[in-house]
């Protein structure tokens, strides 16, 4: 009981610690690929510390919702990230929220973020919120189709059970899992506001979605929102790793050696994920906003196809 | 026992309806009527809850009313107890709300008697145990709600709304009449007990299903028979809108469940496919229509259509499982659908109450004339936010629970052997997921444009908070949203007797599960704990806030909005409801609504302003209703000639009819 | 039965269907040619794998033909022809990308239903591979029907033919597979040459795409 609680607590701290590191690594690799030096890998930690210490400048007509939002968004994202197996599958509270609930928690974070964009009553916030809900209206169904595919293959919607079953060799390589992986990568790119869907480093009105919604935030509020965005990226990479590359995950009730191996392999997977993401973002240009629905529509179709294949035949 | 209590409450409500006109002119009429209605509803709710939770045996009573050889049968079993509970809860909350809201009514006598009659009618439909009583109560409910829709008949669109409503309601009742006629059988026994005992031919049962889908479905709001809903629901006073959207549509669902699950016996293999397909299409189209609206109440009414689609998806799945003998899965799907019935009546009621509060405070229903109300009406804004979050299926509130259970039911359906279902169910699952995501978008728009931002008109700038009674009703529903989200196990257990009686199976007992989670199928398969998720979120949020405020900084100052350095003083530059919906309109609306944007740019030198026009077509109205209205008008025109005949010609018509009837009689013998 | 052989064959067949969908999604000609080259490459891999697990070495020849001819020669040739003749490089569609994908889904569903109902006693690997192959054929046809550009219609035809080859190699013991694939390849070569000879002839009338391009306004 105590060890289980310790593992769950360690997971919660680990995701919080690794998230800015992941963002820093992605930025560094992108810069190096563009033949720049790039900021140091630990720079996001310094940025968060600096923002936390600064005074918040609030618009005159911002409401209580605007002030409470960053904490709501952070809470939802942190709870979701704590329930995705990173180094071990035996998370104590994994039965309290399955994969559908985790996606819905991320959905609530997005709901409140979109409201924050509308709160101050500027046109930038409106642009961000309206585009964000358009992207979400297709990304969320695609994600749910992926959940269905995985649940039909594994026989459960609990993430820990899924990771456990996929770790054992009884599943093998399946078409539906391949389609689900591609669909998940497309959805992850859209949900984390990466190129080609959105540019995380821009402040041009025509090209921003996520940045537009948080334009009015400053100080500790902005720090929390940046941290939530990093946590979300970590969550998606962990999800892909635990579902499609589950090797190295420690079983429930394992000894400290297995846990250490789990943490090391997790760090490795994060590094690989960051590298791949950086390569991908540098190699591709951003899409027009109205090509994004086609992109996500394709992801939805792939997820639907994968689910359909599993409904039709158990071995696909 | 429960039957007598429920019938006495109905009798009190009917007496209230009859006595209300006697109090004309007295300012105490409104509080008296609504308080009595509140007490009657609370009593009936508690009685129904006691019956449901205590899993009592069905009780029935026959009164010597109505047709002399039939009498009026009334019965309370698990299903009617559940719906009685939903009706009573909604009615009680609406009466509480109206104690405050009703004070602003200009012509109370147009509302009060019909309000109690409406409540009585809804209760009677749920209690009815024979076809005649059912139909009479159904018509009574329709007519009293029609009178309420026409309460503000001088406003421009309300008369049209009332007319469409009357036509659709009559059409629905006709369909139900035909359905009951087919069900009654050879010896003409109309009591439900007799109908249940009879074995119906499959072709007949199929025809009855289609008729019930038309009759009950049009009252509930299934596509394409939903057209009256977004016209009539906003036209009525707000507490009545809440009742019509939140409760009357559920009474229609009750009619469907009672006839299809209870009276028709074993379902055929294709029934579920029709219900699932209709449910899926209704869900997506409903929310797409809602996204195009900028009238707050019309948006909420269209959104009811979406939720009815979700309920019918659950019911369709239950039918599919029942047809193939999978009682356990059928119980899961049915519980998901019925739990959504309860959840929707709660949060839709809450949202309509909020819309009513906004209407009294500002006099506006159009979102594009509102804005910034979170500063003027903070409490209303808070409960409206809870309602928006609940309806968008965000954990830990109740909307998520019923949607989660529906998804679990969909995940059980690969076991169904039918090929059609193997393709239909994943498609319906995708439609359900799509409608859930679009619903969140819709309510970000509704809350954001109405309550957030800056006030767009002086009416919005000068709004005042609503009165205590309205706030009490809204807070009650908001609390119920949270409780149903955190402790769903109790609600699922309460629904077990209903599932047992209708599909012969039940979900696992939830009350023993540790930590108050819910386990719909098996522990190893899936579970959800709303309480833990809620506590987790609260703890992490407060921990973060506390840590940051102590360790980092808690300083704050106010300044003008940043807006990238170009702040605009005019509130007209912020996003409107239409502009918020533009990306979605462009993605989905071009196909579904033939939405087109046209820009008229005058040539340089011309002083006229440029004009942007957005055209949105309601394809269902254009394709289905407009032609029918055209034909009816054409036929009516032709038949009009009968008005202008001479006396001799009228006599010859009568003579011809008589001769033809005699000929028919002669030939037939 | 359930093992690596099963899974890899299915994975390759499924990738072929995925690539057919990706072809439907493209709106630029060079990207379409790249995806088609990938399509032919995956077909070659799939045929080679079938040759390995069925122990039928004549299928290696088919795989080689697919690799050399369809993955390398034809895309390069088409690429050069496009540049030389100045063919319109954006693909106009009759139906939009969204509806085309939905139609594609429907066609895949149709082929699944058909194949799995019509062959209940056959070997599961062969049945499902046939279902995928029929999907690829139908998607290739869909592409031909919904595109206005000649090159994309030819690509659609070639991916249709890839589906047929997949079906032929999936069914164990089909005779004359190598001969059929050679015949198809010659047919394609003639079609490609024929279409572009026709286009070259047309060019001497005034249907010069470059001229049209200059006057084309903004397309939404």
Short mmCIF file of C-alpha atoms in Angstrom, two decimals, chain B residues 137-580:
data_model
loop_
_atom_site.label_atom_id
_atom_site.label_comp_id
_atom_site.label_asym_id
_atom_site.label_seq_id
_atom_site.Cartn_x
_atom_site.Cartn_y
_atom_site.Cartn_z
CA UNK B 137 -53.31 12.81 -21.07
CA UNK B 138 -50.87 13.20 -23.99
CA UNK B 139 -53.24 15.55 -25.80
CA UNK B 140 -53.96 17.41 -22.57
CA UNK B 141 -50.22 17.91 -22.06
CA UNK B 142 -49.81 19.13 -25.65
CA UNK B 143 -52.71 21.53 -25.51
CA UNK B 144 -51.76 23.09 -22.20
CA UNK B 145 -48.20 23.58 -23.38
CA UNK B 146 -49.54 25.09 -26.60
CA UNK B 147 -51.50 27.57 -24.53
CA UNK B 148 -48.31 28.42 -22.67
CA UNK B 149 -46.42 28.89 -25.93
CA UNK B 150 -49.12 31.33 -27.00
CA UNK B 151 -48.95 33.22 -23.71
CA UNK B 152 -47.05 36.09 -25.29
CA UNK B 153 -48.95 35.90 -28.51
CA UNK B 154 -48.43 39.48 -29.49
CA UNK B 155 -44.74 38.93 -30.14
CA UNK B 156 -44.02 38.41 -33.77
CA UNK B 157 -42.73 34.89 -34.02
CA UNK B 158 -44.76 33.33 -31.24
CA UNK B 159 -47.96 32.94 -33.23
CA UNK B 160 -46.09 31.11 -35.98
CA UNK B 161 -44.37 28.95 -33.37
CA UNK B 162 -47.67 28.06 -31.77
CA UNK B 163 -49.19 27.15 -35.11
CA UNK B 164 -46.34 24.86 -36.12
CA UNK B 165 -46.39 23.29 -32.67
CA UNK B 166 -50.10 22.59 -32.85
CA UNK B 167 -49.85 20.99 -36.27
CA UNK B 168 -46.87 18.80 -35.30
CA UNK B 169 -48.44 17.80 -31.98
CA UNK B 170 -51.67 16.76 -33.65
CA UNK B 171 -49.75 14.81 -36.24
CA UNK B 172 -47.82 13.04 -33.48
CA UNK B 173 -50.96 12.16 -31.57
CA UNK B 174 -52.50 10.78 -34.76
CA UNK B 175 -49.49 8.52 -35.22
CA UNK B 176 -49.77 7.32 -31.62
CA UNK B 177 -53.50 6.75 -32.03
CA UNK B 178 -52.86 4.55 -35.05
CA UNK B 179 -50.12 2.72 -33.14
CA UNK B 180 -52.43 1.95 -30.24
CA UNK B 181 -55.16 0.97 -32.64
CA UNK B 182 -52.86 -1.61 -34.18
CA UNK B 183 -51.74 -2.82 -30.77
CA UNK B 184 -55.17 -3.24 -29.29
CA UNK B 185 -55.87 -6.42 -31.08
CA UNK B 186 -58.92 -8.39 -32.11
CA UNK B 187 -61.10 -8.09 -29.05
CA UNK B 188 -60.25 -4.44 -28.64
CA UNK B 189 -58.67 -4.54 -25.20
CA UNK B 190 -56.99 -1.18 -24.64
CA UNK B 191 -55.54 -1.71 -21.20
CA UNK B 192 -51.75 -2.08 -21.20
CA UNK B 193 -51.98 -5.35 -19.32
CA UNK B 194 -54.07 -6.83 -22.13
CA UNK B 195 -51.77 -5.45 -24.82
CA UNK B 196 -48.75 -6.87 -23.03
CA UNK B 197 -50.30 -10.31 -22.85
CA UNK B 198 -51.00 -10.49 -26.56
CA UNK B 199 -48.51 -11.82 -29.09
CA UNK B 200 -48.07 -9.39 -31.96
CA UNK B 201 -47.22 -10.40 -35.52
CA UNK B 202 -43.73 -9.20 -36.52
CA UNK B 203 -44.95 -7.10 -39.43
CA UNK B 204 -47.47 -5.41 -37.18
CA UNK B 205 -44.90 -4.80 -34.47
CA UNK B 206 -42.56 -3.25 -37.03
CA UNK B 207 -45.30 -0.91 -38.22
CA UNK B 208 -46.08 0.05 -34.64
CA UNK B 209 -42.40 0.84 -34.05
CA UNK B 210 -42.33 3.22 -37.01
CA UNK B 211 -45.56 4.89 -35.87
CA UNK B 212 -44.23 5.29 -32.34
CA UNK B 213 -40.99 6.74 -33.69
CA UNK B 214 -43.05 9.30 -35.56
CA UNK B 215 -45.47 10.01 -32.71
CA UNK B 216 -43.25 9.96 -29.64
CA UNK B 217 -40.20 10.93 -31.66
CA UNK B 218 -41.78 14.13 -32.93
CA UNK B 219 -42.62 15.13 -29.38
CA UNK B 220 -39.13 14.26 -28.22
CA UNK B 221 -37.46 16.01 -31.13
CA UNK B 222 -36.02 13.33 -33.40
CA UNK B 223 -34.95 14.46 -36.84
CA UNK B 224 -36.71 15.25 -39.17
CA UNK B 225 -39.70 15.90 -36.93
CA UNK B 226 -37.90 18.34 -34.67
CA UNK B 227 -38.85 21.57 -36.46
CA UNK B 228 -41.42 22.71 -33.90
CA UNK B 229 -38.96 22.44 -31.00
CA UNK B 230 -36.70 25.40 -31.73
CA UNK B 231 -39.71 27.55 -32.52
CA UNK B 232 -41.94 26.64 -29.59
CA UNK B 233 -39.49 26.17 -26.73
CA UNK B 234 -38.05 29.68 -26.87
CA UNK B 235 -41.48 31.26 -27.33
CA UNK B 236 -42.81 30.09 -23.98
CA UNK B 237 -41.88 31.79 -20.68
CA UNK B 238 -38.51 30.57 -19.43
CA UNK B 239 -39.66 28.22 -16.68
CA UNK B 240 -42.05 26.64 -19.18
CA UNK B 241 -39.23 26.35 -21.73
CA UNK B 242 -37.21 24.53 -19.11
CA UNK B 243 -40.13 22.18 -18.52
CA UNK B 244 -40.77 21.60 -22.21
CA UNK B 245 -37.12 20.95 -23.04
CA UNK B 246 -36.13 19.21 -19.90
CA UNK B 247 -39.25 17.30 -18.94
CA UNK B 248 -41.81 17.05 -21.74
CA UNK B 249 -39.28 15.59 -24.17
CA UNK B 250 -38.51 12.99 -21.50
CA UNK B 251 -42.22 12.14 -21.22
CA UNK B 252 -42.07 11.47 -24.96
CA UNK B 253 -39.05 9.22 -24.36
CA UNK B 254 -41.13 7.48 -21.69
CA UNK B 255 -43.85 6.85 -24.26
CA UNK B 256 -41.31 5.33 -26.62
CA UNK B 257 -39.74 3.13 -23.95
CA UNK B 258 -43.08 2.00 -22.60
CA UNK B 259 -44.45 0.96 -25.97
CA UNK B 260 -41.33 -0.44 -27.62
CA UNK B 261 -39.63 -2.10 -24.66
CA UNK B 262 -42.67 -3.10 -22.62
CA UNK B 263 -45.73 -3.54 -24.78
CA UNK B 264 -44.24 -4.85 -28.01
CA UNK B 265 -42.45 -7.83 -26.52
CA UNK B 266 -39.43 -9.30 -28.28
CA UNK B 267 -37.76 -6.88 -30.69
CA UNK B 268 -36.89 -7.86 -34.25
CA UNK B 269 -33.31 -7.64 -35.54
CA UNK B 270 -33.77 -4.49 -37.60
CA UNK B 271 -35.51 -2.26 -35.05
CA UNK B 272 -32.32 -1.23 -33.31
CA UNK B 273 -30.74 -0.20 -36.60
CA UNK B 274 -33.48 2.33 -37.32
CA UNK B 275 -33.35 3.76 -33.81
CA UNK B 276 -29.54 3.91 -33.78
CA UNK B 277 -29.36 5.58 -37.17
CA UNK B 278 -31.98 8.17 -36.24
CA UNK B 279 -30.33 8.79 -32.89
CA UNK B 280 -26.89 9.31 -34.39
CA UNK B 281 -28.06 11.68 -37.11
CA UNK B 282 -30.23 13.62 -34.67
CA UNK B 283 -27.32 14.07 -32.28
CA UNK B 284 -24.92 15.52 -34.83
CA UNK B 285 -27.47 17.63 -36.72
CA UNK B 286 -28.93 19.00 -33.50
CA UNK B 287 -25.64 20.34 -32.26
CA UNK B 288 -24.70 21.71 -35.69
CA UNK B 289 -27.98 23.62 -35.78
CA UNK B 290 -27.30 24.85 -32.25
CA UNK B 291 -23.87 26.16 -33.26
CA UNK B 292 -25.42 28.35 -35.94
CA UNK B 293 -27.79 30.11 -33.52
CA UNK B 294 -27.26 33.37 -31.75
CA UNK B 295 -30.56 33.41 -29.88
CA UNK B 296 -29.72 31.88 -26.54
CA UNK B 297 -32.98 30.01 -25.99
CA UNK B 298 -33.10 28.71 -29.55
CA UNK B 299 -29.55 27.42 -29.14
CA UNK B 300 -30.60 25.57 -25.99
CA UNK B 301 -33.68 24.16 -27.76
CA UNK B 302 -31.64 22.80 -30.67
CA UNK B 303 -29.21 21.37 -28.18
CA UNK B 304 -32.06 19.44 -26.58
CA UNK B 305 -32.45 17.77 -29.97
CA UNK B 306 -28.85 16.61 -29.75
CA UNK B 307 -29.32 15.14 -26.29
CA UNK B 308 -32.46 13.33 -27.36
CA UNK B 309 -30.32 11.82 -30.11
CA UNK B 310 -27.84 10.60 -27.49
CA UNK B 311 -30.66 9.11 -25.43
CA UNK B 312 -32.00 7.28 -28.47
CA UNK B 313 -28.55 5.94 -29.25
CA UNK B 314 -28.52 4.37 -25.79
CA UNK B 315 -32.04 3.02 -26.29
CA UNK B 316 -31.14 1.68 -29.75
CA UNK B 317 -28.17 -0.19 -28.30
CA UNK B 318 -30.40 -1.62 -25.59
CA UNK B 319 -32.83 -2.82 -28.27
CA UNK B 320 -29.99 -4.41 -30.22
CA UNK B 321 -28.69 -6.28 -27.19
CA UNK B 322 -32.20 -7.30 -26.17
CA UNK B 323 -32.96 -8.65 -29.64
CA UNK B 324 -29.92 -10.89 -29.44
CA UNK B 325 -30.56 -12.02 -25.89
CA UNK B 326 -27.65 -10.21 -24.21
CA UNK B 327 -29.51 -9.03 -21.14
CA UNK B 328 -26.50 -7.72 -19.23
CA UNK B 329 -25.31 -5.49 -22.04
CA UNK B 330 -28.89 -4.37 -22.68
CA UNK B 331 -29.16 -3.31 -19.04
CA UNK B 332 -25.96 -1.27 -19.39
CA UNK B 333 -27.17 0.49 -22.54
CA UNK B 334 -30.62 1.14 -21.09
CA UNK B 335 -29.19 2.50 -17.85
CA UNK B 336 -26.90 4.78 -19.85
CA UNK B 337 -29.87 6.14 -21.82
CA UNK B 338 -32.08 6.60 -18.77
CA UNK B 339 -29.30 8.17 -16.74
CA UNK B 340 -28.89 10.65 -19.56
CA UNK B 341 -32.63 11.32 -19.35
CA UNK B 342 -32.17 12.38 -15.74
CA UNK B 343 -28.93 14.27 -16.33
CA UNK B 344 -30.30 16.19 -19.26
CA UNK B 345 -33.43 17.27 -17.44
CA UNK B 346 -31.20 18.66 -14.69
CA UNK B 347 -28.65 20.58 -16.69
CA UNK B 348 -30.99 21.70 -19.46
CA UNK B 349 -33.38 22.99 -16.80
CA UNK B 350 -30.49 24.83 -15.20
CA UNK B 351 -29.45 26.40 -18.50
CA UNK B 352 -32.96 27.53 -19.36
CA UNK B 353 -33.34 29.03 -15.91
CA UNK B 354 -30.12 30.93 -16.54
CA UNK B 355 -31.41 32.11 -19.90
CA UNK B 356 -34.61 33.25 -18.18
CA UNK B 357 -32.60 35.13 -15.58
CA UNK B 358 -30.63 36.86 -18.32
CA UNK B 359 -33.85 37.68 -20.14
CA UNK B 360 -35.41 39.34 -17.12
CA UNK B 361 -32.22 41.18 -16.27
CA UNK B 362 -31.51 42.55 -19.72
CA UNK B 363 -34.67 42.02 -21.80
CA UNK B 364 -32.51 40.39 -24.47
CA UNK B 365 -32.40 36.85 -25.78
CA UNK B 366 -29.91 37.56 -28.53
CA UNK B 367 -26.34 36.78 -27.45
CA UNK B 368 -24.99 39.41 -29.79
CA UNK B 369 -26.58 42.10 -27.62
CA UNK B 370 -25.15 40.75 -24.37
CA UNK B 371 -21.68 40.27 -22.96
CA UNK B 372 -19.80 40.96 -19.77
CA UNK B 373 -22.64 39.68 -17.62
CA UNK B 374 -20.22 37.80 -15.38
CA UNK B 375 -19.46 41.10 -13.68
CA UNK B 376 -23.11 42.18 -13.31
CA UNK B 377 -24.70 38.80 -12.49
CA UNK B 378 -21.91 36.78 -10.85
CA UNK B 379 -24.05 34.11 -9.23
CA UNK B 380 -26.11 33.43 -12.33
CA UNK B 381 -22.87 33.27 -14.31
CA UNK B 382 -21.41 30.73 -11.90
CA UNK B 383 -24.34 28.33 -12.05
CA UNK B 384 -24.66 28.79 -15.81
CA UNK B 385 -20.98 27.83 -16.07
CA UNK B 386 -21.63 24.68 -14.04
CA UNK B 387 -24.50 23.87 -16.42
CA UNK B 388 -22.33 24.47 -19.49
CA UNK B 389 -19.55 22.28 -18.09
CA UNK B 390 -22.05 19.54 -17.22
CA UNK B 391 -23.66 19.52 -20.66
CA UNK B 392 -20.25 19.42 -22.36
CA UNK B 393 -19.59 16.11 -20.57
CA UNK B 394 -16.63 17.32 -18.55
CA UNK B 395 -15.58 15.24 -15.56
CA UNK B 396 -16.32 15.26 -12.65
CA UNK B 397 -19.88 16.39 -13.46
CA UNK B 398 -22.85 14.24 -14.38
CA UNK B 399 -22.90 14.63 -18.18
CA UNK B 400 -19.64 12.71 -18.41
CA UNK B 401 -21.02 9.72 -16.51
CA UNK B 402 -23.89 8.97 -18.89
CA UNK B 403 -21.70 9.52 -21.91
CA UNK B 404 -19.02 7.24 -20.47
CA UNK B 405 -21.59 4.51 -19.87
CA UNK B 406 -22.85 4.84 -23.46
CA UNK B 407 -19.29 4.42 -24.73
CA UNK B 408 -18.86 1.32 -22.56
CA UNK B 409 -22.03 -0.09 -24.10
CA UNK B 410 -20.68 0.60 -27.58
CA UNK B 411 -17.48 -1.25 -26.65
CA UNK B 412 -19.58 -4.33 -25.85
CA UNK B 413 -21.23 -4.41 -29.25
CA UNK B 414 -18.71 -6.38 -31.35
CA UNK B 415 -20.39 -9.40 -29.78
CA UNK B 416 -23.53 -8.64 -31.78
CA UNK B 417 -23.71 -11.06 -34.69
CA UNK B 418 -25.67 -8.88 -37.13
CA UNK B 419 -23.58 -7.49 -40.01
CA UNK B 420 -25.58 -4.33 -40.32
CA UNK B 421 -24.95 -3.52 -36.70
CA UNK B 422 -21.23 -4.27 -37.09
CA UNK B 423 -21.02 -1.33 -39.46
CA UNK B 424 -23.64 0.88 -37.94
CA UNK B 425 -22.42 0.86 -34.35
CA UNK B 426 -18.88 2.17 -35.00
CA UNK B 427 -20.33 4.86 -37.27
CA UNK B 428 -22.82 5.83 -34.56
CA UNK B 429 -19.98 5.83 -32.03
CA UNK B 430 -18.06 8.26 -34.22
CA UNK B 431 -21.18 10.44 -34.55
CA UNK B 432 -21.63 10.40 -30.78
CA UNK B 433 -18.01 11.44 -30.21
CA UNK B 434 -18.37 14.17 -32.83
CA UNK B 435 -21.54 15.52 -31.24
CA UNK B 436 -19.92 15.57 -27.80
CA UNK B 437 -16.97 17.60 -29.07
CA UNK B 438 -19.26 20.00 -30.96
CA UNK B 439 -21.43 20.41 -27.85
CA UNK B 440 -18.41 21.65 -25.91
CA UNK B 441 -17.74 24.14 -28.71
CA UNK B 442 -21.38 25.24 -28.63
CA UNK B 443 -21.30 25.97 -24.93
CA UNK B 444 -17.98 27.74 -24.98
CA UNK B 445 -19.71 30.02 -27.44
CA UNK B 446 -22.92 30.34 -25.41
CA UNK B 447 -21.19 31.13 -22.13
CA UNK B 448 -18.33 33.12 -23.62
CA UNK B 449 -20.39 35.46 -25.78
CA UNK B 450 -23.16 35.99 -23.22
CA UNK B 451 -21.27 36.27 -19.98
CA UNK B 452 -17.65 37.00 -20.81
CA UNK B 453 -16.02 39.80 -22.71
CA UNK B 454 -17.38 43.33 -22.68
CA UNK B 455 -20.99 44.43 -22.71
CA UNK B 456 -22.23 45.09 -26.23
CA UNK B 457 -25.33 47.12 -25.39
CA UNK B 458 -26.52 49.35 -22.57
CA UNK B 459 -29.04 46.71 -21.56
CA UNK B 460 -26.17 44.37 -20.81
CA UNK B 461 -24.25 47.09 -19.00
CA UNK B 462 -27.12 47.76 -16.62
CA UNK B 463 -28.14 44.19 -15.82
CA UNK B 464 -28.90 43.29 -12.20
CA UNK B 465 -28.65 39.99 -10.42
CA UNK B 466 -31.86 37.92 -10.27
CA UNK B 467 -33.95 37.25 -7.19
CA UNK B 468 -33.44 34.68 -4.46
CA UNK B 469 -35.95 32.10 -5.67
CA UNK B 470 -34.52 31.84 -9.16
CA UNK B 471 -31.02 31.59 -7.74
CA UNK B 472 -32.14 28.92 -5.29
CA UNK B 473 -33.59 26.79 -8.07
CA UNK B 474 -30.43 27.19 -10.16
CA UNK B 475 -28.07 26.43 -7.30
CA UNK B 476 -30.13 23.37 -6.44
CA UNK B 477 -29.75 22.01 -9.96
CA UNK B 478 -26.05 22.88 -10.06
CA UNK B 479 -25.50 21.02 -6.81
CA UNK B 480 -27.42 18.08 -8.24
CA UNK B 481 -25.14 18.10 -11.30
CA UNK B 482 -22.12 17.81 -9.05
CA UNK B 483 -23.65 15.16 -6.78
CA UNK B 484 -24.77 13.02 -9.71
CA UNK B 485 -21.28 13.29 -11.15
CA UNK B 486 -19.49 12.40 -7.93
CA UNK B 487 -21.82 9.67 -6.67
CA UNK B 488 -23.21 8.04 -9.80
CA UNK B 489 -23.32 4.60 -8.22
CA UNK B 490 -26.46 5.42 -6.25
CA UNK B 491 -28.26 6.57 -9.38
CA UNK B 492 -27.23 3.47 -11.32
CA UNK B 493 -28.46 1.21 -8.54
CA UNK B 494 -31.77 3.08 -8.48
CA UNK B 495 -32.20 2.31 -12.17
CA UNK B 496 -31.61 -1.42 -11.70
CA UNK B 497 -35.31 -2.35 -11.16
CA UNK B 498 -36.20 -0.51 -14.38
CA UNK B 499 -33.63 -2.46 -16.38
CA UNK B 500 -34.68 -5.69 -14.74
CA UNK B 501 -38.31 -5.23 -15.71
CA UNK B 502 -37.64 -4.11 -19.28
CA UNK B 503 -34.71 -6.19 -20.50
CA UNK B 504 -34.42 -8.89 -17.90
CA UNK B 505 -30.94 -8.08 -16.68
CA UNK B 506 -29.23 -5.56 -14.48
CA UNK B 507 -25.87 -3.89 -14.07
CA UNK B 508 -23.59 -5.02 -11.26
CA UNK B 509 -24.46 -3.62 -7.85
CA UNK B 510 -22.57 -0.38 -7.44
CA UNK B 511 -23.13 0.30 -3.79
CA UNK B 512 -20.54 -2.20 -2.60
CA UNK B 513 -17.69 -1.07 -4.84
CA UNK B 514 -14.80 0.35 -2.83
CA UNK B 515 -14.08 4.07 -2.87
CA UNK B 516 -17.51 4.67 -4.47
CA UNK B 517 -16.34 3.95 -8.04
CA UNK B 518 -18.70 2.68 -10.68
CA UNK B 519 -17.96 -0.57 -12.45
CA UNK B 520 -20.32 -1.05 -15.37
CA UNK B 521 -19.09 -4.46 -16.56
CA UNK B 522 -16.23 -5.87 -14.54
CA UNK B 523 -13.40 -4.46 -12.41
CA UNK B 524 -10.76 -5.61 -14.85
CA UNK B 525 -12.47 -3.96 -17.76
CA UNK B 526 -13.26 -0.42 -16.80
CA UNK B 527 -14.14 1.71 -13.83
CA UNK B 528 -14.57 5.38 -13.04
CA UNK B 529 -14.50 7.25 -9.78
CA UNK B 530 -15.96 10.72 -10.00
CA UNK B 531 -15.32 11.53 -6.37
CA UNK B 532 -11.61 10.77 -6.60
CA UNK B 533 -11.20 12.73 -9.81
CA UNK B 534 -12.99 15.68 -8.22
CA UNK B 535 -10.87 15.49 -5.06
CA UNK B 536 -7.68 15.10 -7.08
CA UNK B 537 -8.47 18.18 -9.09
CA UNK B 538 -9.42 20.25 -6.08
CA UNK B 539 -6.33 19.18 -4.14
CA UNK B 540 -3.89 19.77 -7.00
CA UNK B 541 -5.44 23.11 -7.85
CA UNK B 542 -5.37 24.42 -4.29
CA UNK B 543 -1.91 22.97 -3.72
CA UNK B 544 -0.61 24.76 -6.78
CA UNK B 545 -2.32 28.01 -5.81
CA UNK B 546 -1.07 27.84 -2.24
CA UNK B 547 2.48 26.91 -3.18
CA UNK B 548 2.75 29.63 -5.77
CA UNK B 549 1.23 32.32 -3.64
CA UNK B 550 3.51 31.50 -0.69
CA UNK B 551 6.72 30.68 -2.48
CA UNK B 552 6.64 32.82 -5.59
CA UNK B 553 4.50 35.92 -5.86
CA UNK B 554 0.92 36.95 -5.22
CA UNK B 555 1.09 40.50 -6.49
CA UNK B 556 -1.43 41.71 -9.01
CA UNK B 557 -2.29 44.94 -10.72
CA UNK B 558 -4.92 46.02 -13.19
CA UNK B 559 -4.16 47.66 -16.49
CA UNK B 560 -5.85 48.08 -19.88
CA UNK B 561 -6.03 44.93 -22.00
CA UNK B 562 -2.84 44.14 -23.93
CA UNK B 563 -4.45 43.10 -27.24
CA UNK B 564 -1.00 43.03 -28.92
CA UNK B 565 -0.56 46.74 -28.31
CA UNK B 566 -3.65 47.87 -30.24
CA UNK B 567 -6.55 47.82 -27.79
CA UNK B 568 -9.85 48.89 -29.27
CA UNK B 569 -12.29 50.75 -27.04
CA UNK B 570 -15.39 49.66 -28.92
CA UNK B 571 -16.96 46.43 -27.67
CA UNK B 572 -18.13 45.76 -31.21
CA UNK B 573 -14.64 44.59 -32.13
CA UNK B 574 -14.79 41.52 -29.93
CA UNK B 575 -15.95 38.20 -31.29
CA UNK B 576 -19.69 37.75 -31.81
CA UNK B 577 -21.58 34.48 -31.71
CA UNK B 578 -21.63 34.20 -35.50
CA UNK B 579 -17.93 34.95 -35.85
CA UNK B 580 -17.11 32.40 -33.17
#
